[in-house]
JSON list of N, CA and C in Angstrom, two decimals:
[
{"chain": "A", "resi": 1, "resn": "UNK", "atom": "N", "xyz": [127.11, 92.95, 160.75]},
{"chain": "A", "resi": 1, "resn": "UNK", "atom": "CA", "xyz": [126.06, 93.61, 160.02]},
{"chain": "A", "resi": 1, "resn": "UNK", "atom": "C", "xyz": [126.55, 94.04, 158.63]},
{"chain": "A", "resi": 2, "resn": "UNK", "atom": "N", "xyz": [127.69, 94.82, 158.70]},
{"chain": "A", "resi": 2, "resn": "UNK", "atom": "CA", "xyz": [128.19, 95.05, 157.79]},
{"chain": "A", "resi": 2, "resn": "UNK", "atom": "C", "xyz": [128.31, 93.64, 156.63]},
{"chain": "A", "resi": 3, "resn": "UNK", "atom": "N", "xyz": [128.60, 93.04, 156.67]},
{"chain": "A", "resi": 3, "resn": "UNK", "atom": "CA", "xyz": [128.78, 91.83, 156.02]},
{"chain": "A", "resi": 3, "resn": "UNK", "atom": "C", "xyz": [127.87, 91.67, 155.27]},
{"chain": "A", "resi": 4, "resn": "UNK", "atom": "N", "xyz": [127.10, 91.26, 156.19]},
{"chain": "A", "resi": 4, "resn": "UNK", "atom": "CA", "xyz": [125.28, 90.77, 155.82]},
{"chain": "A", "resi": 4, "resn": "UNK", "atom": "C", "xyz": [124.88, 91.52, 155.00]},
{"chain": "A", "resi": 5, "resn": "UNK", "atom": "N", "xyz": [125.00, 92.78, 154.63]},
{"chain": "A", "resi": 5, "resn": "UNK", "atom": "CA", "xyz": [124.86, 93.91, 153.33]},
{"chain": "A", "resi": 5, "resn": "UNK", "atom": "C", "xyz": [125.54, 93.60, 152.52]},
{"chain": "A", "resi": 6, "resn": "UNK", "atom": "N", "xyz": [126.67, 93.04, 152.56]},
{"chain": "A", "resi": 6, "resn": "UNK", "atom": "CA", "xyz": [127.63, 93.22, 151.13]},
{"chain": "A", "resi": 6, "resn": "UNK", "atom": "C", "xyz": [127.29, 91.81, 150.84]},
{"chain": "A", "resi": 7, "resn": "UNK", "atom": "N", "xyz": [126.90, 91.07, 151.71]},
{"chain": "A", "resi": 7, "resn": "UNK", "atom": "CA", "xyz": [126.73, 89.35, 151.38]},
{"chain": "A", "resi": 7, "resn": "UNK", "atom": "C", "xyz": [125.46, 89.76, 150.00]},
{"chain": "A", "resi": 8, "resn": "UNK", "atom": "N", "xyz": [124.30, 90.16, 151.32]},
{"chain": "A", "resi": 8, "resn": "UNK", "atom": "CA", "xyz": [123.00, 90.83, 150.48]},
{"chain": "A", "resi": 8, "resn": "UNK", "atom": "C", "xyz": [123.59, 91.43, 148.69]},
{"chain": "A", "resi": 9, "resn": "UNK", "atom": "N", "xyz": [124.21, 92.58, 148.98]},
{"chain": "A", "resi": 9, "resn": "UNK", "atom": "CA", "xyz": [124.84, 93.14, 148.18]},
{"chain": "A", "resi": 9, "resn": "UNK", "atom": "C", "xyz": [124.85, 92.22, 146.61]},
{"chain": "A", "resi": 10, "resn": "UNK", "atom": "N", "xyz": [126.13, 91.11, 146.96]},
{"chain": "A", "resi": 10, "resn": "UNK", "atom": "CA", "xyz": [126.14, 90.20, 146.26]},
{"chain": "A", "resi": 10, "resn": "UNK", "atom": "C", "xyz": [125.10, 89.70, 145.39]},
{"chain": "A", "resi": 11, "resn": "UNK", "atom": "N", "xyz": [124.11, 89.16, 146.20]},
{"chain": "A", "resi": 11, "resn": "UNK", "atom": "CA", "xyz": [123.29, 88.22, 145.89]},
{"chain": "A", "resi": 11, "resn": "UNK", "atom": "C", "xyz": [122.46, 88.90, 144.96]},
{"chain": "A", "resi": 12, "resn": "UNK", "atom": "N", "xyz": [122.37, 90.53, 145.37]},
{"chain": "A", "resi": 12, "resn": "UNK", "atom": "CA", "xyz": [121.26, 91.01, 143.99]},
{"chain": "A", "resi": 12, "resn": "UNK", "atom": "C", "xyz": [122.32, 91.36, 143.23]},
{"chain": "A", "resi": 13, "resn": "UNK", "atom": "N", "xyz": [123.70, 91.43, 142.89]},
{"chain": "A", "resi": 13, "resn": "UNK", "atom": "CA", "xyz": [124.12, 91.13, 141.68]},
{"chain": "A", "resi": 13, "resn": "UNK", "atom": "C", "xyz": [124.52, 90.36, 140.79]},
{"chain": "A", "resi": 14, "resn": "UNK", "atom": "N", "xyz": [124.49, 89.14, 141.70]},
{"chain": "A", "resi": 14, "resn": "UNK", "atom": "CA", "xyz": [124.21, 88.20, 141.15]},
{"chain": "A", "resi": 14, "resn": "UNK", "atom": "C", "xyz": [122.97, 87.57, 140.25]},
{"chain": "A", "resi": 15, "resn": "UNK", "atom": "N", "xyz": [121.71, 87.79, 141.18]},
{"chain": "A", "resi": 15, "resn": "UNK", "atom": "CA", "xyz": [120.69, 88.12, 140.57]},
{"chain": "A", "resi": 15, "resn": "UNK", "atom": "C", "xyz": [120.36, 88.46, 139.22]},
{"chain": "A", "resi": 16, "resn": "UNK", "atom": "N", "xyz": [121.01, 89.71, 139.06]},
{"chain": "A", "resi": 16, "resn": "UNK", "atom": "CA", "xyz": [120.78, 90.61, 137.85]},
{"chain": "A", "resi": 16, "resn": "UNK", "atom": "C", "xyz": [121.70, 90.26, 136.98]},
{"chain": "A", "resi": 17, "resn": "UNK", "atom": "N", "xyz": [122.81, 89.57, 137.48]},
{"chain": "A", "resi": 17, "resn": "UNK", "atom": "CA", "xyz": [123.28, 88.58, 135.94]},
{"chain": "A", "resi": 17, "resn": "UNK", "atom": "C", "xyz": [122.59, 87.89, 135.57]},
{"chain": "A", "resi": 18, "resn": "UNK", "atom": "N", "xyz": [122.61, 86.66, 136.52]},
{"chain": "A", "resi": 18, "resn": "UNK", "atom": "CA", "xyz": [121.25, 85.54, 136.18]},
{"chain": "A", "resi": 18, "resn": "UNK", "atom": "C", "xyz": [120.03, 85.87, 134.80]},
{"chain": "A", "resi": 19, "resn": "UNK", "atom": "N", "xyz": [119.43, 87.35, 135.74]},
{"chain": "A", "resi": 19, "resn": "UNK", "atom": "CA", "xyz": [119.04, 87.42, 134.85]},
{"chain": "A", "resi": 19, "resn": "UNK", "atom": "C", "xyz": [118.76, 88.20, 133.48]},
{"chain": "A", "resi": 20, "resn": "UNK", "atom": "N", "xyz": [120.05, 88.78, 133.39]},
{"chain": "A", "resi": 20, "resn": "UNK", "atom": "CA", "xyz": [120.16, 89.40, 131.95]},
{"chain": "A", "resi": 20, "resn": "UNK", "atom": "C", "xyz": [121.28, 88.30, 131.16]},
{"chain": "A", "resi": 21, "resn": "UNK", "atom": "N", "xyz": [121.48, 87.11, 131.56]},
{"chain": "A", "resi": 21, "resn": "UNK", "atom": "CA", "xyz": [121.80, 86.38, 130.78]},
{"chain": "A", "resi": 21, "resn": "UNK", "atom": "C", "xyz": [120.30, 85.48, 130.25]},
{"chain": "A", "resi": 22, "resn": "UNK", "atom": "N", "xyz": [119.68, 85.70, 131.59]},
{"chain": "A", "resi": 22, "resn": "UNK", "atom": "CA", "xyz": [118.22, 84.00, 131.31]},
{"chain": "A", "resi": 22, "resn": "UNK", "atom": "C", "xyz": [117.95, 85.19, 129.85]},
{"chain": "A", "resi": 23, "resn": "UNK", "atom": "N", "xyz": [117.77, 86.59, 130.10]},
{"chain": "A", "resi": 23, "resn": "UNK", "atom": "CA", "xyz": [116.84, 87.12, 128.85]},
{"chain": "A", "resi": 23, "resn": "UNK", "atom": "C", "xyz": [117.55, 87.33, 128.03]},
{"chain": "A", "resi": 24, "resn": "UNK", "atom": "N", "xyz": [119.00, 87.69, 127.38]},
{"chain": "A", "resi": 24, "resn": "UNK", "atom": "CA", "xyz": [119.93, 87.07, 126.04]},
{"chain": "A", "resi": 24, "resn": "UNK", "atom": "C", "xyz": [119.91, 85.99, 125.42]},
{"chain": "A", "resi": 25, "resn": "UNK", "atom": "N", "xyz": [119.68, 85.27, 126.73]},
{"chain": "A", "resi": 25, "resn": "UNK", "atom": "CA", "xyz": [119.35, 83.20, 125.96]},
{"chain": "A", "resi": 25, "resn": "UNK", "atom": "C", "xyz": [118.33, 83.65, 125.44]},
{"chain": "A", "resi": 26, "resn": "UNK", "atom": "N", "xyz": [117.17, 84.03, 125.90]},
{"chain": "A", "resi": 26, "resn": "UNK", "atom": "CA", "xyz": [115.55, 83.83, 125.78]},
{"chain": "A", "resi": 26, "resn": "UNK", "atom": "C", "xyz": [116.05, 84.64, 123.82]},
{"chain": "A", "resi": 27, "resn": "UNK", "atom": "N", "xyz": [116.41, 86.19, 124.20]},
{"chain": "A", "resi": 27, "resn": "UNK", "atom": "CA", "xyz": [116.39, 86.65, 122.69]},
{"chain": "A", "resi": 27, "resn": "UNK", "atom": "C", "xyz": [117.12, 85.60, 121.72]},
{"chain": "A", "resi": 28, "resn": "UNK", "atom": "N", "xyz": [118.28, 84.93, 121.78]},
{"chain": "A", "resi": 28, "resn": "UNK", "atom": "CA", "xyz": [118.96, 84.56, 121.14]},
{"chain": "A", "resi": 28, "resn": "UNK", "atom": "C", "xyz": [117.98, 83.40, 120.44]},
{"chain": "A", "resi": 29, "resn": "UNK", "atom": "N", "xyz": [117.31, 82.61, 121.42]},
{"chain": "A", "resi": 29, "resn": "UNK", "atom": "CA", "xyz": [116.62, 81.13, 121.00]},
{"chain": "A", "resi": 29, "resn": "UNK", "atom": "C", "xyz": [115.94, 82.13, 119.79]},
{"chain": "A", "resi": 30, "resn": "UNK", "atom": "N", "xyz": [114.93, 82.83, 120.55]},
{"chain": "A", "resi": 30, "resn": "UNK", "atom": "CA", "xyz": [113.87, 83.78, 119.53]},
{"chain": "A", "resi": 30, "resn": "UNK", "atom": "C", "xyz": [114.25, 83.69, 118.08]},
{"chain": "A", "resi": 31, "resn": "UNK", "atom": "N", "xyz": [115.50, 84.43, 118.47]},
{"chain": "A", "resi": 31, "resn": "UNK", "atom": "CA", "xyz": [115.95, 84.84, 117.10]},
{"chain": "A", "resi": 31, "resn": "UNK", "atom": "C", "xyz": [115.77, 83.72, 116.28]},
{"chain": "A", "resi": 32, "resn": "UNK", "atom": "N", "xyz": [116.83, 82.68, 116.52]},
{"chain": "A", "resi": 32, "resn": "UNK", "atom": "CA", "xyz": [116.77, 81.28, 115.90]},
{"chain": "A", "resi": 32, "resn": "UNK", "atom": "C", "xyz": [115.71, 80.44, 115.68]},
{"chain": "A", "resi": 33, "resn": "UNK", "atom": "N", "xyz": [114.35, 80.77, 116.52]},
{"chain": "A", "resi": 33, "resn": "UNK", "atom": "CA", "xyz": [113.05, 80.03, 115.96]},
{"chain": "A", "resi": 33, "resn": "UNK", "atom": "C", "xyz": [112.56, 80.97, 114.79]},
{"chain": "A", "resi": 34, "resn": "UNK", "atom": "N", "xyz": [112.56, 82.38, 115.04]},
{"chain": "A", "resi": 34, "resn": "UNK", "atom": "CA", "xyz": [112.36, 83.05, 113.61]},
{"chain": "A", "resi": 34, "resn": "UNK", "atom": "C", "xyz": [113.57, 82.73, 112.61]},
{"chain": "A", "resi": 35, "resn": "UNK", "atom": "N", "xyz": [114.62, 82.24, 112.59]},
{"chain": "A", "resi": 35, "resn": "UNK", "atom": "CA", "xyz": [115.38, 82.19, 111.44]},
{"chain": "A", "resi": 35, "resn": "UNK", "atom": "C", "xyz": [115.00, 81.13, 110.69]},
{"chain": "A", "resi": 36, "resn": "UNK", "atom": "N", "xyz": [114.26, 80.16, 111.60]},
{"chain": "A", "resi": 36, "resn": "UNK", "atom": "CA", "xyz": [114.13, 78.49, 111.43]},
{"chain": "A", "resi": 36, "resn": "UNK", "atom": "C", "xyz": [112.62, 78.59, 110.52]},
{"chain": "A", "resi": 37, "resn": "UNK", "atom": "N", "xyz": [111.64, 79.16, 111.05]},
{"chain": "A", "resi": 37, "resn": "UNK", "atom": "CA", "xyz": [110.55, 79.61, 110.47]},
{"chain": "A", "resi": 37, "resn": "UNK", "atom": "C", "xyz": [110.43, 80.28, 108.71]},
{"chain": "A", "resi": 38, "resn": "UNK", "atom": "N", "xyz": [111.45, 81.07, 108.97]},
{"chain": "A", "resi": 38, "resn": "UNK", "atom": "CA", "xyz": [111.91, 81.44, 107.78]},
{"chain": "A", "resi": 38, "resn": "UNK", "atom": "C", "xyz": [111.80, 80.66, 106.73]},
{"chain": "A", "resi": 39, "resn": "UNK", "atom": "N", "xyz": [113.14, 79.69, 106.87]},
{"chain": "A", "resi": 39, "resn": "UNK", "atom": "CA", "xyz": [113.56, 79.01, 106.30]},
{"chain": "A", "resi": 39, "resn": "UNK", "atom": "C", "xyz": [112.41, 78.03, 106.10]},
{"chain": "A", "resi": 40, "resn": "UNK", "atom": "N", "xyz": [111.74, 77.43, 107.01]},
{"chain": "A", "resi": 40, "resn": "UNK", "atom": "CA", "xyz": [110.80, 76.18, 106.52]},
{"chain": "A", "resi": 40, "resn": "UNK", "atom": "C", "xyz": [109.71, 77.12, 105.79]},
{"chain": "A", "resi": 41, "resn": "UNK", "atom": "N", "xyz": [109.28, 78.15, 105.80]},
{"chain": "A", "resi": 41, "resn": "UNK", "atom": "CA", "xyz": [108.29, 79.18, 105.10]},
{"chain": "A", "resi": 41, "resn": "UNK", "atom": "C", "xyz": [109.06, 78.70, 103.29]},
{"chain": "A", "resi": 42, "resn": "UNK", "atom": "N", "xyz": [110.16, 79.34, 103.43]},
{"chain": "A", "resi": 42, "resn": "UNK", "atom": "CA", "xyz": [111.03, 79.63, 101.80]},
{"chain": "A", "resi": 42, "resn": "UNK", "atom": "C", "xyz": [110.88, 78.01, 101.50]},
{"chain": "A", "resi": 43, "resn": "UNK", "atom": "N", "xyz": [111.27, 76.77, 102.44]},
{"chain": "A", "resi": 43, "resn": "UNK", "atom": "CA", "xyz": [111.51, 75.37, 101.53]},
{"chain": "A", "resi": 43, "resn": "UNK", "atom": "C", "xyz": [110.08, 75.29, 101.25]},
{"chain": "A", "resi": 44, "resn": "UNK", "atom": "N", "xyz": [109.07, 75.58, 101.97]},
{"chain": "A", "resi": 44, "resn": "UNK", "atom": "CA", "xyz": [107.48, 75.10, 101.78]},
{"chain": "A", "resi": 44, "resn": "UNK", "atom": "C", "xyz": [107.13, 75.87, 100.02]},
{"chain": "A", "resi": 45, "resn": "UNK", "atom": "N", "xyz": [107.54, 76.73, 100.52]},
{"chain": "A", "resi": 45, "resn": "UNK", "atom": "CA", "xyz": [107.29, 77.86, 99.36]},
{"chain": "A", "resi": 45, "resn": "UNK", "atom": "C", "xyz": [108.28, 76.99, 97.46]},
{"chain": "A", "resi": 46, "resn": "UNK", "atom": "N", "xyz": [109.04, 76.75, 98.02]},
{"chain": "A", "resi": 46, "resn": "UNK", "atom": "CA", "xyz": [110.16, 75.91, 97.16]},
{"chain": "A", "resi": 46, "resn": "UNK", "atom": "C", "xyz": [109.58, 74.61, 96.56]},
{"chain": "A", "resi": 47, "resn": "UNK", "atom": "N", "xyz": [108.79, 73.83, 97.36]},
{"chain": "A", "resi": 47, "resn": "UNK", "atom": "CA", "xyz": [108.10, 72.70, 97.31]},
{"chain": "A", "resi": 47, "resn": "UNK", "atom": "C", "xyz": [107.11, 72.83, 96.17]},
{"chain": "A", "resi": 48, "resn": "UNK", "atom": "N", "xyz": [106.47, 74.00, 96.96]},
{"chain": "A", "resi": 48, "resn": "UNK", "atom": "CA", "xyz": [104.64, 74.14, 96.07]},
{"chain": "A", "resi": 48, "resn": "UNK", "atom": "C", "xyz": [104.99, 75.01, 95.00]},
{"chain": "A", "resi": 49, "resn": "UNK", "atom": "N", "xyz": [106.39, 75.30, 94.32]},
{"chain": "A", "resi": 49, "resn": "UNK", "atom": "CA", "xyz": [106.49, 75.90, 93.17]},
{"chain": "A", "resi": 49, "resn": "UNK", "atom": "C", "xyz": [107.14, 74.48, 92.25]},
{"chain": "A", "resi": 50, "resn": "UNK", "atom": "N", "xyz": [107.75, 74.02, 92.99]},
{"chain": "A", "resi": 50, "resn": "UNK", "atom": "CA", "xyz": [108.06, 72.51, 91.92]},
{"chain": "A", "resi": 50, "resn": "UNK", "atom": "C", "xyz": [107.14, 71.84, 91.57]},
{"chain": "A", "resi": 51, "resn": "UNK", "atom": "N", "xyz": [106.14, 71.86, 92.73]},
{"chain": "A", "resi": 51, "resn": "UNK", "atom": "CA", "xyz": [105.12, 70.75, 92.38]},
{"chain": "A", "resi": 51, "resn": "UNK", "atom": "C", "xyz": [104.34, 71.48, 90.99]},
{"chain": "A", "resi": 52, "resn": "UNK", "atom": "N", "xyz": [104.12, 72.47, 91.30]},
{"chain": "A", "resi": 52, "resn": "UNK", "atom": "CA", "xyz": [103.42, 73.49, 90.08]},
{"chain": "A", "resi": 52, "resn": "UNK", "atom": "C", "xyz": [104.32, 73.37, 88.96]},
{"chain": "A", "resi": 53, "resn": "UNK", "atom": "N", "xyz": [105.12, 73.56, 88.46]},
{"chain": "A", "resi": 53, "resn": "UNK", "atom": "CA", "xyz": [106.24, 73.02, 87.74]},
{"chain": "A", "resi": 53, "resn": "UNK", "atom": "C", "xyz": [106.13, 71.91, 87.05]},
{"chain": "A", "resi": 54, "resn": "UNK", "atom": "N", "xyz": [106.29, 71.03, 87.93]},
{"chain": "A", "resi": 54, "resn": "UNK", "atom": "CA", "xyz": [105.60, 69.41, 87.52]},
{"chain": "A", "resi": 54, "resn": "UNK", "atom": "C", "xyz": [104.27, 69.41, 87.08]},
{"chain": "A", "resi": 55, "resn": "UNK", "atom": "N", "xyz": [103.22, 70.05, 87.25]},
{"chain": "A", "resi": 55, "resn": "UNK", "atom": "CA", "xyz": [102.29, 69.69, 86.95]},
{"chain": "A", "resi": 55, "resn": "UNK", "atom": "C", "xyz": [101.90, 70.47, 85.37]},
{"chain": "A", "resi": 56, "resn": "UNK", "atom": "N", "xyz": [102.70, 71.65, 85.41]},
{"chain": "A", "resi": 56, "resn": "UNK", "atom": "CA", "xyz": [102.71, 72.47, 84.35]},
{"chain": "A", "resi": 56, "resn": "UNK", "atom": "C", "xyz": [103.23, 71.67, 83.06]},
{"chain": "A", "resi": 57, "resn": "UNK", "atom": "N", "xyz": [104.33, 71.27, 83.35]},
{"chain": "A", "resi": 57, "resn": "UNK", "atom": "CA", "xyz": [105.39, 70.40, 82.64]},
{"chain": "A", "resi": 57, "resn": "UNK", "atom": "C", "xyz": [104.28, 68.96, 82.09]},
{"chain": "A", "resi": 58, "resn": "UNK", "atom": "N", "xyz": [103.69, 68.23, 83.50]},
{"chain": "A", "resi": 58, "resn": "UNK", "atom": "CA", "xyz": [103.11, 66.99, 82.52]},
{"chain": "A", "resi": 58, "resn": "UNK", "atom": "C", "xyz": [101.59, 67.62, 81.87]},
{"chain": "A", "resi": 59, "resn": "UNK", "atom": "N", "xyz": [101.25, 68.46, 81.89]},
{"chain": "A", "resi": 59, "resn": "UNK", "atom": "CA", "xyz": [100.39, 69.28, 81.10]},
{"chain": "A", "resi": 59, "resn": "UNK", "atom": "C", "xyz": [100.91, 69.38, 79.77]},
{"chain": "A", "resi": 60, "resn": "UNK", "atom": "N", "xyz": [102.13, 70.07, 79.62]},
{"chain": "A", "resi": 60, "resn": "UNK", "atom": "CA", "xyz": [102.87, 69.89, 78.50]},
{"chain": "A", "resi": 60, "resn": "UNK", "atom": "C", "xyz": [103.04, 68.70, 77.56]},
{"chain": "A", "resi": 61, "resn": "UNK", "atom": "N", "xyz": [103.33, 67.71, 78.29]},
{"chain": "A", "resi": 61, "resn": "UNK", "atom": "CA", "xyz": [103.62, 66.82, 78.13]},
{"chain": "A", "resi": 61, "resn": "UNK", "atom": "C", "xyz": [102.87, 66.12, 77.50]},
{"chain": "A", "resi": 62, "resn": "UNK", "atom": "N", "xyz": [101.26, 66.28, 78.12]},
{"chain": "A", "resi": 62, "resn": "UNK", "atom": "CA", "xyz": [100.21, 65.02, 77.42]},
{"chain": "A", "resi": 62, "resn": "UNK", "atom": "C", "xyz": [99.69, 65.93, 76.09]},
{"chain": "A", "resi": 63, "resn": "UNK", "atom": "N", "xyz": [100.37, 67.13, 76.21]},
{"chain": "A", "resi": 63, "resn": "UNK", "atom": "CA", "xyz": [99.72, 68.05, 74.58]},
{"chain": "A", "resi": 63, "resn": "UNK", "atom": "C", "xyz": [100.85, 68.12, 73.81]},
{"chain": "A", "resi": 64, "resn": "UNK", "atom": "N", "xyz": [101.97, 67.23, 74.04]},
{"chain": "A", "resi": 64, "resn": "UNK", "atom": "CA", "xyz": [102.81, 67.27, 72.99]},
{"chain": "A", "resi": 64, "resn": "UNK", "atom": "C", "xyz": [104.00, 68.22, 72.66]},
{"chain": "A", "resi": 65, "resn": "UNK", "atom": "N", "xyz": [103.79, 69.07, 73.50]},
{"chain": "A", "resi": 65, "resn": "UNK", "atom": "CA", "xyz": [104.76, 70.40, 73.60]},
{"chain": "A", "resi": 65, "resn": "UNK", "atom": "C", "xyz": [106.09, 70.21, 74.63]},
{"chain": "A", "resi": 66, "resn": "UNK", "atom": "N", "xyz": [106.09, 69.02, 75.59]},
{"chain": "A", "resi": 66, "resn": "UNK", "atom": "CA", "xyz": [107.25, 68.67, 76.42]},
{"chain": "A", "resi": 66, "resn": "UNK", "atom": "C", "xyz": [107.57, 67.52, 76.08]},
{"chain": "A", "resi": 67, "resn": "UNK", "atom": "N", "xyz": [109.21, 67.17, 76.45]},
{"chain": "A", "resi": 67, "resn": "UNK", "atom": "CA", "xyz": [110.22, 66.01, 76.23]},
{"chain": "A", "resi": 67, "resn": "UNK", "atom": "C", "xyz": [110.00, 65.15, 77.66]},
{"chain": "A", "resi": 68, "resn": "UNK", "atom": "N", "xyz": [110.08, 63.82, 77.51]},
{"chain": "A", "resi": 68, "resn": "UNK", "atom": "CA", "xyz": [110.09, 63.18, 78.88]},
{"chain": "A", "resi": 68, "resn": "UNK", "atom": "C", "xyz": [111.24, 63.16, 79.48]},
{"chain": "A", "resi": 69, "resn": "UNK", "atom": "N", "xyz": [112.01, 63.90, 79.01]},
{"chain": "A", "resi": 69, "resn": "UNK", "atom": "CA", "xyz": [113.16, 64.42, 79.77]},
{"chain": "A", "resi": 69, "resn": "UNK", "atom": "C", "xyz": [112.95, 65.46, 81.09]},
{"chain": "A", "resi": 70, "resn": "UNK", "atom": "N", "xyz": [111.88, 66.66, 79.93]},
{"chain": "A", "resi": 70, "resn": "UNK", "atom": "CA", "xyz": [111.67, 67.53, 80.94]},
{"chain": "A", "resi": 70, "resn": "UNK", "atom": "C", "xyz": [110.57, 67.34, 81.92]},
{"chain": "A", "resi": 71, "resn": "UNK", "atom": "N", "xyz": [109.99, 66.36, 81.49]},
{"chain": "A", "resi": 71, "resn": "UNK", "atom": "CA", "xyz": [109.32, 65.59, 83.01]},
{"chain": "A", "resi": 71, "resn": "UNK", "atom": "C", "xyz": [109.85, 65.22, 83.84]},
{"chain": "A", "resi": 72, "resn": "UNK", "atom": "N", "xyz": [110.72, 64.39, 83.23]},
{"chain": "A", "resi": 72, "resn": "UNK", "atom": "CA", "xyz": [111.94, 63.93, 84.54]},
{"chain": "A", "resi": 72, "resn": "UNK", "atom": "C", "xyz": [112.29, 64.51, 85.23]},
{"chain": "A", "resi": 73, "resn": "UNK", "atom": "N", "xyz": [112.69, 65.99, 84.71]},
{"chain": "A", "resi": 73, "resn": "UNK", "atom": "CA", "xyz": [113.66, 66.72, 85.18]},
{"chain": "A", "resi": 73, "resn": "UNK", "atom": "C", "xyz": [113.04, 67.40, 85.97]},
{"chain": "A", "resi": 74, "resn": "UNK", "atom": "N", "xyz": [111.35, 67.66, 85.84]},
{"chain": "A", "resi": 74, "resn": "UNK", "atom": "CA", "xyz": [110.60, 68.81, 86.80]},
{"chain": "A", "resi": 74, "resn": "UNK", "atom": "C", "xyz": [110.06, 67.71, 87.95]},
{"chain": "A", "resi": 75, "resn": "UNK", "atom": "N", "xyz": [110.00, 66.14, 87.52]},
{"chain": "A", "resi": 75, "resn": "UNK", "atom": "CA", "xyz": [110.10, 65.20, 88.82]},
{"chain": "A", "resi": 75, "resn": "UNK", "atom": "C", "xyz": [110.83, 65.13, 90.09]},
{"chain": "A", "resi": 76, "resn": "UNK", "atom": "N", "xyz": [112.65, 65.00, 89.23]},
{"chain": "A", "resi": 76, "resn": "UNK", "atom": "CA", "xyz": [113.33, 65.12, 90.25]},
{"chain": "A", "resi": 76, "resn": "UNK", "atom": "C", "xyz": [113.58, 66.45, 90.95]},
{"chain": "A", "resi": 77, "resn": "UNK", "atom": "N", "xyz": [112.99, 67.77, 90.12]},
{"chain": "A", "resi": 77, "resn": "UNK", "atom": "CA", "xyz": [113.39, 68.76, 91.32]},
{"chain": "A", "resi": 77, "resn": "UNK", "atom": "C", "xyz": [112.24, 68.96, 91.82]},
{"chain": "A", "resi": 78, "resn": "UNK", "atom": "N", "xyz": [110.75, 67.87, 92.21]},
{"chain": "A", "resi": 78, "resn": "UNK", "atom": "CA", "xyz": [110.00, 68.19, 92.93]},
{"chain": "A", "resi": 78, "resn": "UNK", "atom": "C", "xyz": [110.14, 67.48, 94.15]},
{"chain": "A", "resi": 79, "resn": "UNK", "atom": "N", "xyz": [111.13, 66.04, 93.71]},
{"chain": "A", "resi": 79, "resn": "UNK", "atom": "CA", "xyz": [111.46, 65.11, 94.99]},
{"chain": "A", "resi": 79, "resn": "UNK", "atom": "C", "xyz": [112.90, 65.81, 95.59]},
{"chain": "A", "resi": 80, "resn": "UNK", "atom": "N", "xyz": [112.91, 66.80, 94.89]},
{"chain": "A", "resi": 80, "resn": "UNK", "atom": "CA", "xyz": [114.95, 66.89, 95.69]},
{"chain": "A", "resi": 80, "resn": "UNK", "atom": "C", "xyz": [114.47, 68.20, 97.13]},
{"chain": "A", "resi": 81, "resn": "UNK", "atom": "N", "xyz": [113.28, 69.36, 96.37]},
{"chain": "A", "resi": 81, "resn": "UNK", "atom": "CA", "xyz": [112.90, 70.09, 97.27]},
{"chain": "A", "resi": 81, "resn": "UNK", "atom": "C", "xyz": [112.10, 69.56, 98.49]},
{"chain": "A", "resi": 82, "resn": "UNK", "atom": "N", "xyz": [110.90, 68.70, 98.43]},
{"chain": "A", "resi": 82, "resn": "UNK", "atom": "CA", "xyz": [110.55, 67.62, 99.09]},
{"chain": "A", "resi": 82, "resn": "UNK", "atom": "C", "xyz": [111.49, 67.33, 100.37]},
{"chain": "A", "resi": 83, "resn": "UNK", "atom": "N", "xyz": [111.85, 67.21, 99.76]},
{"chain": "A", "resi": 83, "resn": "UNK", "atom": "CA", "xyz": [113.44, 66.23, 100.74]},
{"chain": "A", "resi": 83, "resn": "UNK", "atom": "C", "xyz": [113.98, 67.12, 101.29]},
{"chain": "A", "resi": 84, "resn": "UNK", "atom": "N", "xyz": [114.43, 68.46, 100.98]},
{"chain": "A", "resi": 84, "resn": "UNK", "atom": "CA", "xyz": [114.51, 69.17, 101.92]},
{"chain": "A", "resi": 84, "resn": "UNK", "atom": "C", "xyz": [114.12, 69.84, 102.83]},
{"chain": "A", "resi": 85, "resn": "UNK", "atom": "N", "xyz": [113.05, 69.20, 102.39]},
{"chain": "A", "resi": 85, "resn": "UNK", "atom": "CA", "xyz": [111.64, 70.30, 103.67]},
{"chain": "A", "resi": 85, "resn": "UNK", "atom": "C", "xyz": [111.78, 69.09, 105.04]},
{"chain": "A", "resi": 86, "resn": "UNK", "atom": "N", "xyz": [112.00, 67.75, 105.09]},
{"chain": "A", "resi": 86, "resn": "UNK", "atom": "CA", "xyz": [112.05, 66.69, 105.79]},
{"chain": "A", "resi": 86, "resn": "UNK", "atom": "C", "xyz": [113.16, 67.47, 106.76]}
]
């Protein structure tokens, strides 16, 4: 009989590792889908300010006030942010 209690015993502390590890994983993932969220929020955000950029820039551009340099240049940092949102 005795046994059978401490066997018992066991098993709900075992239990209660189980599961205060299942709910550390669970916070930990959490955490990391909000860090991930974040981050694709800031590149999205990164994106739709280049593109604005670019569009500001060839605005410039067709009134004479920008270099086709600086088209270029507001091109490639609308394809480099782009690319990092992938």
């Amino acid at each position: 009989m005795r046994q059978a209690i401490l066997q018992r015993k066991q098993a709900q502390l075992e239990l209660l590792t189980a599961q205060r590890q299942l709910q550390a994983n669970l916070n930990t993932s959490y955490l990391e889908a909000q860090t991930a969220r974040t981050q694709l929020d800031s590149l999205r955000s990164s994106v739709d300010l280049s593109v604005e950029s670019l569009r500001l820039t060839l605005l410039r551009y067709q009134g004479g006030e920008a270099t086709a340099l600086e088209v270029v240049d507001a091109q490639t940092t609308a394809v480099a942010s782009a690319q990092r949102l992938r």
